[in-house]
PDB file of C-alpha atoms in Angstrom:
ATOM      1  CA  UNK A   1      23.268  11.264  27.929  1.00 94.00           C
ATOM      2  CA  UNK A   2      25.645  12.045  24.654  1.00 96.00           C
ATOM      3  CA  UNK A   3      24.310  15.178  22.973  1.00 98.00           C
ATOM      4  CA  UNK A   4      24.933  16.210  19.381  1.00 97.00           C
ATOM      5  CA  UNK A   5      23.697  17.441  16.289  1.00 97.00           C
ATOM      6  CA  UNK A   6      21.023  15.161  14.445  1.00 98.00           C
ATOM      7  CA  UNK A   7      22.469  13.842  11.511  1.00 98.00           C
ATOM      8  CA  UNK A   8      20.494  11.966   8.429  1.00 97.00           C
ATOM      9  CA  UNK A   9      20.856   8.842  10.229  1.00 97.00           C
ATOM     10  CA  UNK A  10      19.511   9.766  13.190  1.00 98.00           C
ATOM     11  CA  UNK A  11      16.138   9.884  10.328  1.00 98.00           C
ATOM     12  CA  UNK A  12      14.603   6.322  11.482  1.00 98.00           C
ATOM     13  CA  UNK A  13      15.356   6.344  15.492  1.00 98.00           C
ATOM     14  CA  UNK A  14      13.835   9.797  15.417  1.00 98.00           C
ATOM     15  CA  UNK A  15      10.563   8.960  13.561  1.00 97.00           C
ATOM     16  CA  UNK A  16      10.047   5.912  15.610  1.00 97.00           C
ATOM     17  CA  UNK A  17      10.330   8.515  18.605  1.00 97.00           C
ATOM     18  CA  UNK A  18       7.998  10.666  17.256  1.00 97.00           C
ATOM     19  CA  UNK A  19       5.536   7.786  16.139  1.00 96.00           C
ATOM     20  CA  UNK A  20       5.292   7.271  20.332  1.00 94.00           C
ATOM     21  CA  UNK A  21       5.608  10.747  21.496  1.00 94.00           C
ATOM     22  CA  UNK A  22       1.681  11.532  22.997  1.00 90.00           C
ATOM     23  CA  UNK A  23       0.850  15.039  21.490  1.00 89.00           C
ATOM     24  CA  UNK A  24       3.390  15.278  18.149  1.00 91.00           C
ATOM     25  CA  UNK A  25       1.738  15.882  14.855  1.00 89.00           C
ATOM     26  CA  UNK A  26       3.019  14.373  12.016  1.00 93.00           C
ATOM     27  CA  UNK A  27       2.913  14.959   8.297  1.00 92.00           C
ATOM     28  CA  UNK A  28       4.117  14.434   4.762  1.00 92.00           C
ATOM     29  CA  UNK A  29       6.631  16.862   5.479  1.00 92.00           C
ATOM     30  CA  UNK A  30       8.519  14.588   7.924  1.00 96.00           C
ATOM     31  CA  UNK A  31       9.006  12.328   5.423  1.00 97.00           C
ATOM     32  CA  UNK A  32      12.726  11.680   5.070  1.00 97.00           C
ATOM     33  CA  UNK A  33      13.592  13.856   1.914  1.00 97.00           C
ATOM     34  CA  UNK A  34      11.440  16.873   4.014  1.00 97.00           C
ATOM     35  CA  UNK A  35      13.675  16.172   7.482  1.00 97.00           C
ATOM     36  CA  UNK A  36      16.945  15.499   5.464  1.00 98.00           C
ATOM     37  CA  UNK A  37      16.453  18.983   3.604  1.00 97.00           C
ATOM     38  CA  UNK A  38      15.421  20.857   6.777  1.00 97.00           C
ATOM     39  CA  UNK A  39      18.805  19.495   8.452  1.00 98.00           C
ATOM     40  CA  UNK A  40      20.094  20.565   5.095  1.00 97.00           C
ATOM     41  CA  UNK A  41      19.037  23.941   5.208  1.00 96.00           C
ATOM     42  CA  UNK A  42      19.720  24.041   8.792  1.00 96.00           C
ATOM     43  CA  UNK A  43      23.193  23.043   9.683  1.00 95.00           C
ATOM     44  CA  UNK A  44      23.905  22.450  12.854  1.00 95.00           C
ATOM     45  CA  UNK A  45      20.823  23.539  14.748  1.00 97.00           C
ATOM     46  CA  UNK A  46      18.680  20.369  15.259  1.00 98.00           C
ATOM     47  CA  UNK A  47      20.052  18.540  18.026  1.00 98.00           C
ATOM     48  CA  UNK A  48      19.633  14.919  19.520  1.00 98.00           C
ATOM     49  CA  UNK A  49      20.052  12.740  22.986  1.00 98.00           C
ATOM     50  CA  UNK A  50      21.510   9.196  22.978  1.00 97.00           C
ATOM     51  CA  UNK A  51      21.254   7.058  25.807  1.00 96.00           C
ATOM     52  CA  UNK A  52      24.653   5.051  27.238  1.00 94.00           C
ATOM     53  CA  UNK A  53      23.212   2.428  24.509  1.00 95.00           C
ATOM     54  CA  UNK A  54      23.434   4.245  21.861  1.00 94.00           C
ATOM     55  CA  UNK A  55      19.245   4.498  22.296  1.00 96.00           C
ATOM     56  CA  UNK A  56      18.185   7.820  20.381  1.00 98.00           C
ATOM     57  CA  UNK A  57      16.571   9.424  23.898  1.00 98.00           C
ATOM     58  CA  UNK A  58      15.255  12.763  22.502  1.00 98.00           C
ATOM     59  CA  UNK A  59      15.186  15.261  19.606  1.00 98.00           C
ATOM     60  CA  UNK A  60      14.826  19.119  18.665  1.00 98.00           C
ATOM     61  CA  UNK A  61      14.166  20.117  15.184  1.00 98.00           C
ATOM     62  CA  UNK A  62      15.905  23.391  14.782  1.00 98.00           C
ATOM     63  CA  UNK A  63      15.711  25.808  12.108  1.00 97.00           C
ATOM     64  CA  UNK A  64      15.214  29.996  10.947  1.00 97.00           C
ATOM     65  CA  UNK A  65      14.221  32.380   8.380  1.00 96.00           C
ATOM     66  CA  UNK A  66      16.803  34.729   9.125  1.00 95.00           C
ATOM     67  CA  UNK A  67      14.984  36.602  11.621  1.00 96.00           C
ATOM     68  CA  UNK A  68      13.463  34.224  13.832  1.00 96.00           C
ATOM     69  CA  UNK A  69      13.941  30.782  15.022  1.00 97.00           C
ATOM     70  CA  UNK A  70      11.155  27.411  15.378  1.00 97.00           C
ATOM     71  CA  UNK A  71      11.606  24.313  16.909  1.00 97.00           C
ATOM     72  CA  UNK A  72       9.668  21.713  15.844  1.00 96.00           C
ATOM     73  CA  UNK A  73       9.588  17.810  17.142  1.00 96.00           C
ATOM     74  CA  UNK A  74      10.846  18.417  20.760  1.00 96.00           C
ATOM     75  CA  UNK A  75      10.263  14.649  22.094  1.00 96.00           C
ATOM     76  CA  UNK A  76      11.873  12.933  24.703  1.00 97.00           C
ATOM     77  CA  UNK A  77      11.143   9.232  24.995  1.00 96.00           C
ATOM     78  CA  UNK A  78       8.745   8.414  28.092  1.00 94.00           C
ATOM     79  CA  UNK A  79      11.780   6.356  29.903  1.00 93.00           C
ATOM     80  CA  UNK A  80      13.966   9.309  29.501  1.00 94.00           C
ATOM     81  CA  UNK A  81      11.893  12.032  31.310  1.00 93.00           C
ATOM     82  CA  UNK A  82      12.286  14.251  34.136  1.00 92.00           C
ATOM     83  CA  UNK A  83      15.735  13.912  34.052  1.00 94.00           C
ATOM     84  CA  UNK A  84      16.449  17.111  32.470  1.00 95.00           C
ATOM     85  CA  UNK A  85      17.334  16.431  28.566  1.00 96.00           C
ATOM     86  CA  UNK A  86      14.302  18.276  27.094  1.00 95.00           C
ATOM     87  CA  UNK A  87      15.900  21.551  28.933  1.00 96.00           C
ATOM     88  CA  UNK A  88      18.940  20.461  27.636  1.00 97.00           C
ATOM     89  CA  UNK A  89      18.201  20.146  24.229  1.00 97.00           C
ATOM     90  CA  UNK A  90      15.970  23.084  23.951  1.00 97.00           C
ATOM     91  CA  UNK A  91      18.988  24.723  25.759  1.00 97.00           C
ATOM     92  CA  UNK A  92      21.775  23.701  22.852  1.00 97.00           C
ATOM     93  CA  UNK A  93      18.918  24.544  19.851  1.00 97.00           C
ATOM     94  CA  UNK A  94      18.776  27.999  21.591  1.00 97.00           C
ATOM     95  CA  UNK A  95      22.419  28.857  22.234  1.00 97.00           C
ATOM     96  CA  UNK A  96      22.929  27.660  18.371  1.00 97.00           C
ATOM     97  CA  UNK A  97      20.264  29.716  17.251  1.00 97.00           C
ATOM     98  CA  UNK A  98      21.664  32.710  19.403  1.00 97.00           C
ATOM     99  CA  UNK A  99      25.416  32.068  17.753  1.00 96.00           C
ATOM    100  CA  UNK A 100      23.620  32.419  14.267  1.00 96.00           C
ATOM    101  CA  UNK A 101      22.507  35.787  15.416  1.00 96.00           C
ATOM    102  CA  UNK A 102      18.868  34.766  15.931  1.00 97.00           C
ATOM    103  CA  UNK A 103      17.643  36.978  18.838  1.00 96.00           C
ATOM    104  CA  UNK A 104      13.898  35.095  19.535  1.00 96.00           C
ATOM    105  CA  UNK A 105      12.547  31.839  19.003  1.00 97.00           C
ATOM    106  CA  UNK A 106       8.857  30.598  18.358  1.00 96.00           C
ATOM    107  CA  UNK A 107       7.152  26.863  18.289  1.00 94.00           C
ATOM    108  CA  UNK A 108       3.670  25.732  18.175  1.00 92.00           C
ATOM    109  CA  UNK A 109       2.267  23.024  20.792  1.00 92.00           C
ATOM    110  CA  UNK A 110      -0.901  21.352  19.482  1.00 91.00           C
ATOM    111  CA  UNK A 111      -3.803  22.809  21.605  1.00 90.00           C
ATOM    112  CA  UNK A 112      -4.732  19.704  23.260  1.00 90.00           C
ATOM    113  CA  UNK A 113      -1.306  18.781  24.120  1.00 91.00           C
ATOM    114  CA  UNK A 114      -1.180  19.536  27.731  1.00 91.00           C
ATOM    115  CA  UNK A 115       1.700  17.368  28.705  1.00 90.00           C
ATOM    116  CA  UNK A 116       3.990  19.995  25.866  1.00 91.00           C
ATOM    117  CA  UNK A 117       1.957  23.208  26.994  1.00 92.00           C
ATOM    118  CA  UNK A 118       2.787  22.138  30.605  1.00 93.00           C
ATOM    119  CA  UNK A 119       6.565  21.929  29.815  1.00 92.00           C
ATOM    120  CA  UNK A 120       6.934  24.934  27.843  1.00 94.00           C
ATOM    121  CA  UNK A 121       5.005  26.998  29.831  1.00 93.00           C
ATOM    122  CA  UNK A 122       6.741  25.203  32.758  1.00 92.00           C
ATOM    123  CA  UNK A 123      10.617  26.559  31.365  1.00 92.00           C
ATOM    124  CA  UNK A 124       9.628  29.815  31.314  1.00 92.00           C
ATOM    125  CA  UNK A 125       8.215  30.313  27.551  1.00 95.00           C
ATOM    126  CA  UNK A 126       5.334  32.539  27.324  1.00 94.00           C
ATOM    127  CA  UNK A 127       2.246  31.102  25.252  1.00 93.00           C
ATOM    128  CA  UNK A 128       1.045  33.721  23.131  1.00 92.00           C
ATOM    129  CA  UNK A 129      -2.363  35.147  22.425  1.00 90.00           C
ATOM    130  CA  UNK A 130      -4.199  36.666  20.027  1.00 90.00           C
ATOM    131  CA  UNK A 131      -2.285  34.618  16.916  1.00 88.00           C
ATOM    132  CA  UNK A 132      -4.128  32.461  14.367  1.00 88.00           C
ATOM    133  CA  UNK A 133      -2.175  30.075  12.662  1.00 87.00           C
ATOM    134  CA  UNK A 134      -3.032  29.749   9.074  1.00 90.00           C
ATOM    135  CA  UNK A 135      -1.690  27.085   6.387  1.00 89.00           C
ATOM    136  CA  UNK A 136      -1.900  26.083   2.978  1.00 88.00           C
ATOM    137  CA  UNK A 137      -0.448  23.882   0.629  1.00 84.00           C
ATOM    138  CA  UNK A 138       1.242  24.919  -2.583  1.00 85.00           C
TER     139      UNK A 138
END
């Protein structure tokens, strides 16, 4: 596997992952202007896989406030796993976010995603309790 930083044309391969990815949520904001200004704001931090091929293998959307980091659209096409490149990625988002001088790191798994709960929970991050998740658009 070739890892590097996603790039804006790493935008279609990565959708088309996500499209197949059991579990992901999608929205307007992955739209290509929202993903492009995210990587934007974000330099750096998101991260992708490429098989031998060329074949965009997996992805980590990377990103922070300032305090804290979130990860957002960890996939790793179905031929790819169990060979260790979701740890890897999550690994490079992490050590990026760490060299920005972000100390802690959250992400949200969609509750019936079992196969995501399993890995995070699985690579030693700690699902939290007693949070409530609210949204609204502006």
């Amino acid at each position: 596997m070739l890892y590097r930083a996603m790039v804006a044309e790493d935008y279609d391969a990565a959708c088309r992952l996500w499209e197949n990815t059991a579990g992901m949520g999608l929205s307007e904001a992955d739209s290509r202007e929202g993903i492009l200004q995210f990587l934007g704001r974000n330099p750096g931090l998101s991260q992708v896989c490429e098989e031998e091929d060329g074949t965009l293998a997996g992805t980590v959307m990377c990103g922070h406030d300032g305090r804290r980091g979130y990860m957002y659209h960890v996939a790793v096409s179905t031929a790819c796993r169990g060979k260790g490149a979701g740890r890897e990625l999550v690994s490079r988002a992490l050590a990026a976010l760490h060299e920005a001088g972000i100390a802690k790191c959250h992400l949200m798994v969609i509750e019936g995603n079992t196969l995501g709960r399993s890995f995070w929970s699985g690579t030693g991050w700690q699902e939290r309790e007693g949070l409530v998740l609210f949204s609204q658009n502006t």
